[in-house]
PDB file of C-alpha atoms in Angstrom:
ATOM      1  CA  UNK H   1     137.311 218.306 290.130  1.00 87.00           C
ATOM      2  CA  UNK H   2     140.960 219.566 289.234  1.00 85.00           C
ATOM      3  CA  UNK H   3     142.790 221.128 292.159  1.00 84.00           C
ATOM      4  CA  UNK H   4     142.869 224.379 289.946  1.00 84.00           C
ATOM      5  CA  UNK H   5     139.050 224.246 289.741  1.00 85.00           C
ATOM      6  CA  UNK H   6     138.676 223.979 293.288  1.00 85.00           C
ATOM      7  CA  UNK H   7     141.087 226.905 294.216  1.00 81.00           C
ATOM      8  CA  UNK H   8     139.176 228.723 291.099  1.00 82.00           C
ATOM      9  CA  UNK H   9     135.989 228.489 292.878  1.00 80.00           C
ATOM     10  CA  UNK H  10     137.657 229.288 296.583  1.00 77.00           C
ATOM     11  CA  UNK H  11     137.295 232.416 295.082  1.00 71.00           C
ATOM     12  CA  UNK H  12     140.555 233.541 295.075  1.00 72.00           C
ATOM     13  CA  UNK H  13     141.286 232.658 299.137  1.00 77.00           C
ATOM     14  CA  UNK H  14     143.570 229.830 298.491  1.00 82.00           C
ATOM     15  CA  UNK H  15     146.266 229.480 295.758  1.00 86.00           C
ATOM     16  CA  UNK H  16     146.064 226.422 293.312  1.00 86.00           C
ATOM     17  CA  UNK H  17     149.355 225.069 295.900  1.00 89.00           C
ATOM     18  CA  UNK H  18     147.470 225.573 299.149  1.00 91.00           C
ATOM     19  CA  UNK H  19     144.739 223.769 297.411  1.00 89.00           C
ATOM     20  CA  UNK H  20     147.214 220.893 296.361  1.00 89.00           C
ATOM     21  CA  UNK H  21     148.324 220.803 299.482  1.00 93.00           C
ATOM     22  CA  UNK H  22     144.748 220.372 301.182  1.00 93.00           C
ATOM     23  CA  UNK H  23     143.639 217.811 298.534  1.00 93.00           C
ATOM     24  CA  UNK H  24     146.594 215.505 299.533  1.00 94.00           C
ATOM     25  CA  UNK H  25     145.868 216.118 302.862  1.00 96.00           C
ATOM     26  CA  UNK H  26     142.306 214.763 302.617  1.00 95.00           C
ATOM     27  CA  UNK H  27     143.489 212.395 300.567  1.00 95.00           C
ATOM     28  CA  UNK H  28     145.594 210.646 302.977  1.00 96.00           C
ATOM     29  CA  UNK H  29     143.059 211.152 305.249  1.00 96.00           C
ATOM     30  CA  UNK H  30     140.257 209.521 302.893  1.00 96.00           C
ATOM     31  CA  UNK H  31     137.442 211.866 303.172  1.00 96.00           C
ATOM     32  CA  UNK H  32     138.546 212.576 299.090  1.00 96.00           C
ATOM     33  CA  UNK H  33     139.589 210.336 296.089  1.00 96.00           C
ATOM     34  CA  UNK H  34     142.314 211.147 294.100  1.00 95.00           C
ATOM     35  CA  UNK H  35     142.161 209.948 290.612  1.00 93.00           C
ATOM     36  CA  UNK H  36     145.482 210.880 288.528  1.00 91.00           C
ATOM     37  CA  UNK H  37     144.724 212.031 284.459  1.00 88.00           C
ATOM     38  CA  UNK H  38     148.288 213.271 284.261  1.00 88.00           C
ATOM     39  CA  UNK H  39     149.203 216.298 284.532  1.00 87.00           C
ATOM     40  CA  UNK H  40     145.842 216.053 286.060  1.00 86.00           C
ATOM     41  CA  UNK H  41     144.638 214.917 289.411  1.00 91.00           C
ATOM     42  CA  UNK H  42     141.229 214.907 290.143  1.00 94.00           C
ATOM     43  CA  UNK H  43     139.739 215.099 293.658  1.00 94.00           C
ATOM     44  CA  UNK H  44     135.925 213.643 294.458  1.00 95.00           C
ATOM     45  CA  UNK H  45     134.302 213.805 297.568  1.00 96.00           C
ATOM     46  CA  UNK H  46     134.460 210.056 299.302  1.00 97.00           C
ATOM     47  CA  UNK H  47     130.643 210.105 300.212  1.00 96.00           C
ATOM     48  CA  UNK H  48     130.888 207.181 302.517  1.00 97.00           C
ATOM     49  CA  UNK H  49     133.481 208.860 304.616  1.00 97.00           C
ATOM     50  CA  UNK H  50     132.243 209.729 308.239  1.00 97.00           C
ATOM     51  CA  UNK H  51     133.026 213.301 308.036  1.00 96.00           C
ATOM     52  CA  UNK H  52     131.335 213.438 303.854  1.00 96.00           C
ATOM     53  CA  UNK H  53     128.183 214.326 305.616  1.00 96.00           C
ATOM     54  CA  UNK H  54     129.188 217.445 307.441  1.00 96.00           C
ATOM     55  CA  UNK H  55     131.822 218.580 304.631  1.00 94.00           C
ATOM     56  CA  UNK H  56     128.443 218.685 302.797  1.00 94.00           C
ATOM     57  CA  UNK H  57     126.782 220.398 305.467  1.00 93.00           C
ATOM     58  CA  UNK H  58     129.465 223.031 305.682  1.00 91.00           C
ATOM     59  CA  UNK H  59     129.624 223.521 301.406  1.00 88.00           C
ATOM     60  CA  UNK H  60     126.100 223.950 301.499  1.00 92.00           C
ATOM     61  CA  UNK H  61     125.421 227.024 304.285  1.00 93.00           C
ATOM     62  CA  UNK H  62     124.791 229.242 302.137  1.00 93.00           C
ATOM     63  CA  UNK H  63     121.857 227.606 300.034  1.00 96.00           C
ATOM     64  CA  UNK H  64     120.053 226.689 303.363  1.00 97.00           C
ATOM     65  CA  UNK H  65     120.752 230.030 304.974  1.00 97.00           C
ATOM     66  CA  UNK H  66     118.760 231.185 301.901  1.00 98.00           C
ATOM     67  CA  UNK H  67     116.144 228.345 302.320  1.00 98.00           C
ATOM     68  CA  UNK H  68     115.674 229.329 305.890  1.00 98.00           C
ATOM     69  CA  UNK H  69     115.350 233.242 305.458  1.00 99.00           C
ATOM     70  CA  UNK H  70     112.527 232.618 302.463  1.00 98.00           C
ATOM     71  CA  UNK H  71     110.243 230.125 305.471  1.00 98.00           C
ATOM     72  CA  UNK H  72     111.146 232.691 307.811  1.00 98.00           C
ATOM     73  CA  UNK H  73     109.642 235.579 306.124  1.00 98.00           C
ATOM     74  CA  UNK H  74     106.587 232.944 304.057  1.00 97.00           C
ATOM     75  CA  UNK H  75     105.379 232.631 307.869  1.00 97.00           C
ATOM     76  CA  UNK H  76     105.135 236.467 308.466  1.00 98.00           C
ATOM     77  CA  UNK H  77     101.899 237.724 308.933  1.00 96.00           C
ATOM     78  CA  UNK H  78     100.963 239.572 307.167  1.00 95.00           C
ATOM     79  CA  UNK H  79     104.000 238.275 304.543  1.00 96.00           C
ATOM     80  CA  UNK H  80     106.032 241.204 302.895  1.00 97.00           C
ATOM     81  CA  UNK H  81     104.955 241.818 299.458  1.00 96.00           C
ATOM     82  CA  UNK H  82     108.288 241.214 298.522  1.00 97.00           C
ATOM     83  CA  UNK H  83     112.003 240.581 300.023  1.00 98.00           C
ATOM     84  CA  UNK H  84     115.601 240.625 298.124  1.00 98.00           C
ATOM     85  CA  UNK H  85     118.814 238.841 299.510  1.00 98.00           C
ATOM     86  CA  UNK H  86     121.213 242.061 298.292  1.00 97.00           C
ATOM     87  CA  UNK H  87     124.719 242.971 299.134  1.00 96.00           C
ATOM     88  CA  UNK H  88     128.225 240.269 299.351  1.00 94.00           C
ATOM     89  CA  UNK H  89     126.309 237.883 300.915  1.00 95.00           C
ATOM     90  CA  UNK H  90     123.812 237.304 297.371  1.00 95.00           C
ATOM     91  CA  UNK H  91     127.192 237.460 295.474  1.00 93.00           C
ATOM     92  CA  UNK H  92     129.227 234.940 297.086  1.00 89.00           C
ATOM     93  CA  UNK H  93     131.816 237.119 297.852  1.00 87.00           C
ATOM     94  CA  UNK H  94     130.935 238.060 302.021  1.00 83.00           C
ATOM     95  CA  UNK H  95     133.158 237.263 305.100  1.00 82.00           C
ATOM     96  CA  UNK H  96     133.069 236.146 308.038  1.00 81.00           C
ATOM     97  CA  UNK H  97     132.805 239.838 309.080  1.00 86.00           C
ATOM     98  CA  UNK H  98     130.139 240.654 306.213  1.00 91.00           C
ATOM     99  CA  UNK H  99     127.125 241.415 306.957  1.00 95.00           C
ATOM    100  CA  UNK H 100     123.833 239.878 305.916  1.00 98.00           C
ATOM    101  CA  UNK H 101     121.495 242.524 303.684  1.00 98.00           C
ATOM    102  CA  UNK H 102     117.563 242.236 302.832  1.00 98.00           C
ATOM    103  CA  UNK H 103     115.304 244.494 301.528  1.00 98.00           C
ATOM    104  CA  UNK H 104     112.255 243.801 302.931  1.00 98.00           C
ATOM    105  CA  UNK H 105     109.048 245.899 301.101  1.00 98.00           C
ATOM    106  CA  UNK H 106     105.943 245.793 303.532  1.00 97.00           C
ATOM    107  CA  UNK H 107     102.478 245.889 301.750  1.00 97.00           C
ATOM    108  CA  UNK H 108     101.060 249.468 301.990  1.00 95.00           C
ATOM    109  CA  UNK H 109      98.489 248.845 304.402  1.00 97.00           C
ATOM    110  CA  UNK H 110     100.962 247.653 307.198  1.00 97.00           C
ATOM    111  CA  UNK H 111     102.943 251.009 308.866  1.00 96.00           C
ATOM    112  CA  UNK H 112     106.603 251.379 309.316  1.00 94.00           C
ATOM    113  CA  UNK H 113     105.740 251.877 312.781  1.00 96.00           C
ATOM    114  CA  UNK H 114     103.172 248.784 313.353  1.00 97.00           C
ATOM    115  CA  UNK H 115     103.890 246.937 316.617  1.00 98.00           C
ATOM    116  CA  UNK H 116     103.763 243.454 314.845  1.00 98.00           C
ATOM    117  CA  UNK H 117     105.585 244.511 311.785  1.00 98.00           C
ATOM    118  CA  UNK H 118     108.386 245.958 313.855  1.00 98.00           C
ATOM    119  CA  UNK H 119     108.978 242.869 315.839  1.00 98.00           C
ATOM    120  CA  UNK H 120     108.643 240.461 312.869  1.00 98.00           C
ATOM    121  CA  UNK H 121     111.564 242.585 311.238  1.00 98.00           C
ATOM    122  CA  UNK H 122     113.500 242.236 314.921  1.00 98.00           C
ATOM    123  CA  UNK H 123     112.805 238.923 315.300  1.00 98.00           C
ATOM    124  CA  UNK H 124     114.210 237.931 311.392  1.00 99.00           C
ATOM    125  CA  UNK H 125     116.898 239.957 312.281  1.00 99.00           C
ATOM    126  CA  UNK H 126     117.943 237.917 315.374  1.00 99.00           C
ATOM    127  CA  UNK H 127     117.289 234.282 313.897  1.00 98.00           C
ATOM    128  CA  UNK H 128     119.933 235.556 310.763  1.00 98.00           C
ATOM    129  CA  UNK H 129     122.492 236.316 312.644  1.00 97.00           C
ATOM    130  CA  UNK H 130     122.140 233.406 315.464  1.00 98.00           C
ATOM    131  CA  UNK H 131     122.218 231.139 311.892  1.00 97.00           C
ATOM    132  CA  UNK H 132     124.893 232.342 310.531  1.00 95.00           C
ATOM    133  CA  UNK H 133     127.062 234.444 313.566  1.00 95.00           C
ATOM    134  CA  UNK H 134     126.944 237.865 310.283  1.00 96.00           C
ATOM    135  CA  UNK H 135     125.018 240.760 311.633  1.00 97.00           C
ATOM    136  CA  UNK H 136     121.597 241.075 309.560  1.00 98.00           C
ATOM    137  CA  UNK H 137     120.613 244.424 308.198  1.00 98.00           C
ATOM    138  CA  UNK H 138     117.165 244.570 307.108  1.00 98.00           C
ATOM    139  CA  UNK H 139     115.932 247.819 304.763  1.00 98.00           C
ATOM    140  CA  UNK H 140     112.170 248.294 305.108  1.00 98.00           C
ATOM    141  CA  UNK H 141     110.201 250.324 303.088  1.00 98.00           C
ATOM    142  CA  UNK H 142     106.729 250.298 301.913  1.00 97.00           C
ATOM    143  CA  UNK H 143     105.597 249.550 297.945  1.00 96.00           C
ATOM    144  CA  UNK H 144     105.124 252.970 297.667  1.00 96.00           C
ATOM    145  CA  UNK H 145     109.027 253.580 298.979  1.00 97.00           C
ATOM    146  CA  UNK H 146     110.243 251.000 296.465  1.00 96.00           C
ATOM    147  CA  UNK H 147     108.069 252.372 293.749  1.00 95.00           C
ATOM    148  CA  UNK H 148     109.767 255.594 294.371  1.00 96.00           C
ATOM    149  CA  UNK H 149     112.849 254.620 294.680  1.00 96.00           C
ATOM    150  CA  UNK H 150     112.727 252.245 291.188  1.00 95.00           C
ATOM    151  CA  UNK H 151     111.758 255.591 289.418  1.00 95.00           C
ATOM    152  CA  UNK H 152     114.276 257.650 290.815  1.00 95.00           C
ATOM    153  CA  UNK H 153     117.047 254.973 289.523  1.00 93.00           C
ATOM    154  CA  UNK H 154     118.458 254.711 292.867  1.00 95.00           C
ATOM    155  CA  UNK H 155     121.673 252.522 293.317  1.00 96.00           C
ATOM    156  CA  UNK H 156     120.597 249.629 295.687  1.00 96.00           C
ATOM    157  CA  UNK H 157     117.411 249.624 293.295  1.00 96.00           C
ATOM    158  CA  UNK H 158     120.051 248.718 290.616  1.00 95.00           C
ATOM    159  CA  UNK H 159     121.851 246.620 292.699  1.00 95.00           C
ATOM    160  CA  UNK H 160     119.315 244.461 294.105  1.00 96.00           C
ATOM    161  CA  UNK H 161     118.411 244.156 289.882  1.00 93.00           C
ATOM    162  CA  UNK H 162     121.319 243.063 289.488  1.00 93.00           C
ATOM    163  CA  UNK H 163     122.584 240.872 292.239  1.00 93.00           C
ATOM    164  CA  UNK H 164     119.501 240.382 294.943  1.00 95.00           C
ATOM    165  CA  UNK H 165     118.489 236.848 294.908  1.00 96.00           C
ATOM    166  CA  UNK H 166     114.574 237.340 295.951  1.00 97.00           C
ATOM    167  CA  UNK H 167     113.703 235.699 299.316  1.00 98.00           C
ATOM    168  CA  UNK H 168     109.456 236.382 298.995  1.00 97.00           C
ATOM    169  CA  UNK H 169     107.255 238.173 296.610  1.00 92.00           C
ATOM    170  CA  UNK H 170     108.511 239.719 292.994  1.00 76.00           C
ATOM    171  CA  UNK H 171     111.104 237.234 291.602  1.00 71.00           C
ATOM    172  CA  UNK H 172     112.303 240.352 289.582  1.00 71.00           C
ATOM    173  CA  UNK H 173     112.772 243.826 290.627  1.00 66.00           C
ATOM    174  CA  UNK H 174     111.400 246.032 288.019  1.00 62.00           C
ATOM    175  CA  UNK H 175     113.879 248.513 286.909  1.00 55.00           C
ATOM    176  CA  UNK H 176     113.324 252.302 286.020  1.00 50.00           C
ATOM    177  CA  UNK H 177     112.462 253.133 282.348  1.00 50.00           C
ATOM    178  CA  UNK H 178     114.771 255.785 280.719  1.00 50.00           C
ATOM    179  CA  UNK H 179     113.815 259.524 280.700  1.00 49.00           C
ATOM    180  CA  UNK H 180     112.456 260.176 277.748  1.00 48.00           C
ATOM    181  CA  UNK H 181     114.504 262.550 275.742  1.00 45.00           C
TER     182      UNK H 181
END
């Protein structure tokens, strides 16, 4: 990868001459390669370098925070009929201060109030944030709630269309038809 690409994909943190700077740095350091194309350099990971391992580790949070949240909730009992990753945190673009959202749609049957329910939603809560150190918020509504609020075109409906990543359940979130005119 190009130094450019790498601040590209920094999204927007780091300018391409921090990210120059960094590169050279691990460079002389060995945990990357530097291969000159001129005007060119580019930069690949040195896999066999002691510290590849948790560089990899670190790049990869995300992807098994998301891996982690989906087992979390596939364990549930009963499961949700269906869970969204919404909010910064599904579009890449969260901070350290961001907080984690999921909409969490319990079947029907199970109360909003239901001992069990209530705990497993506490409990999900506390294991995000002790894996990441971001708050969690959960949203819990029933099928009927989502139903609801698809038809009324409400905005995290649309949101969570657009952006949610889906954790359990629905891999889609169906989206309100147009008022017939």
């Amino acid at each position: 990868m190009s130094g450019r690409l790498i601040a590209t994909l920094a999204g927007g943190r780091i300018s391409q001459s921090r990210a120059s700077e960094v590169l050279r740095e691990l460079t002389e350091a060995g945990v990357v390669r530097c291969d000159e194309h001129p005007p060119a350099k580019l930069y690949v990971l040195n896999r066999g370098h002691v510290a590849a391992a948790a560089i990899v580790s670190l790049a990869t949070m995300r992807e098994r925070t998301i891996e982690r949240m989906r087992a979390a909730l596939s364990d549930w009992a009963p499961v949700p009929s269906a869970a969204w990753l919404f909010g910064s945190f599904a579009r890449s673009d969260g901070g350290t201060r961001s907080d984690i959202d999921v909409l969490v749609v319990r079947p029907d049957r199970v109360e909003a109030e239901d001992r069990e329910w209530t705990a497993q939603v506490a409990g999900f809560t506390a294991a995000v944030g002790a894996w990441t150190g971001n708050p969690c918020s959960v949203v819990d509504w029933s099928e009927m709630e989502l139903a609801e609020r698809t038809v009324a075109g409400e905005r995290l409906v649309e949101e969570i269309g657009r952006d949610g990543i889906p954790l359990v359940g629905a891999q889609r979130l169906r989206r309100a038809a147009p008022a017939a005119r």
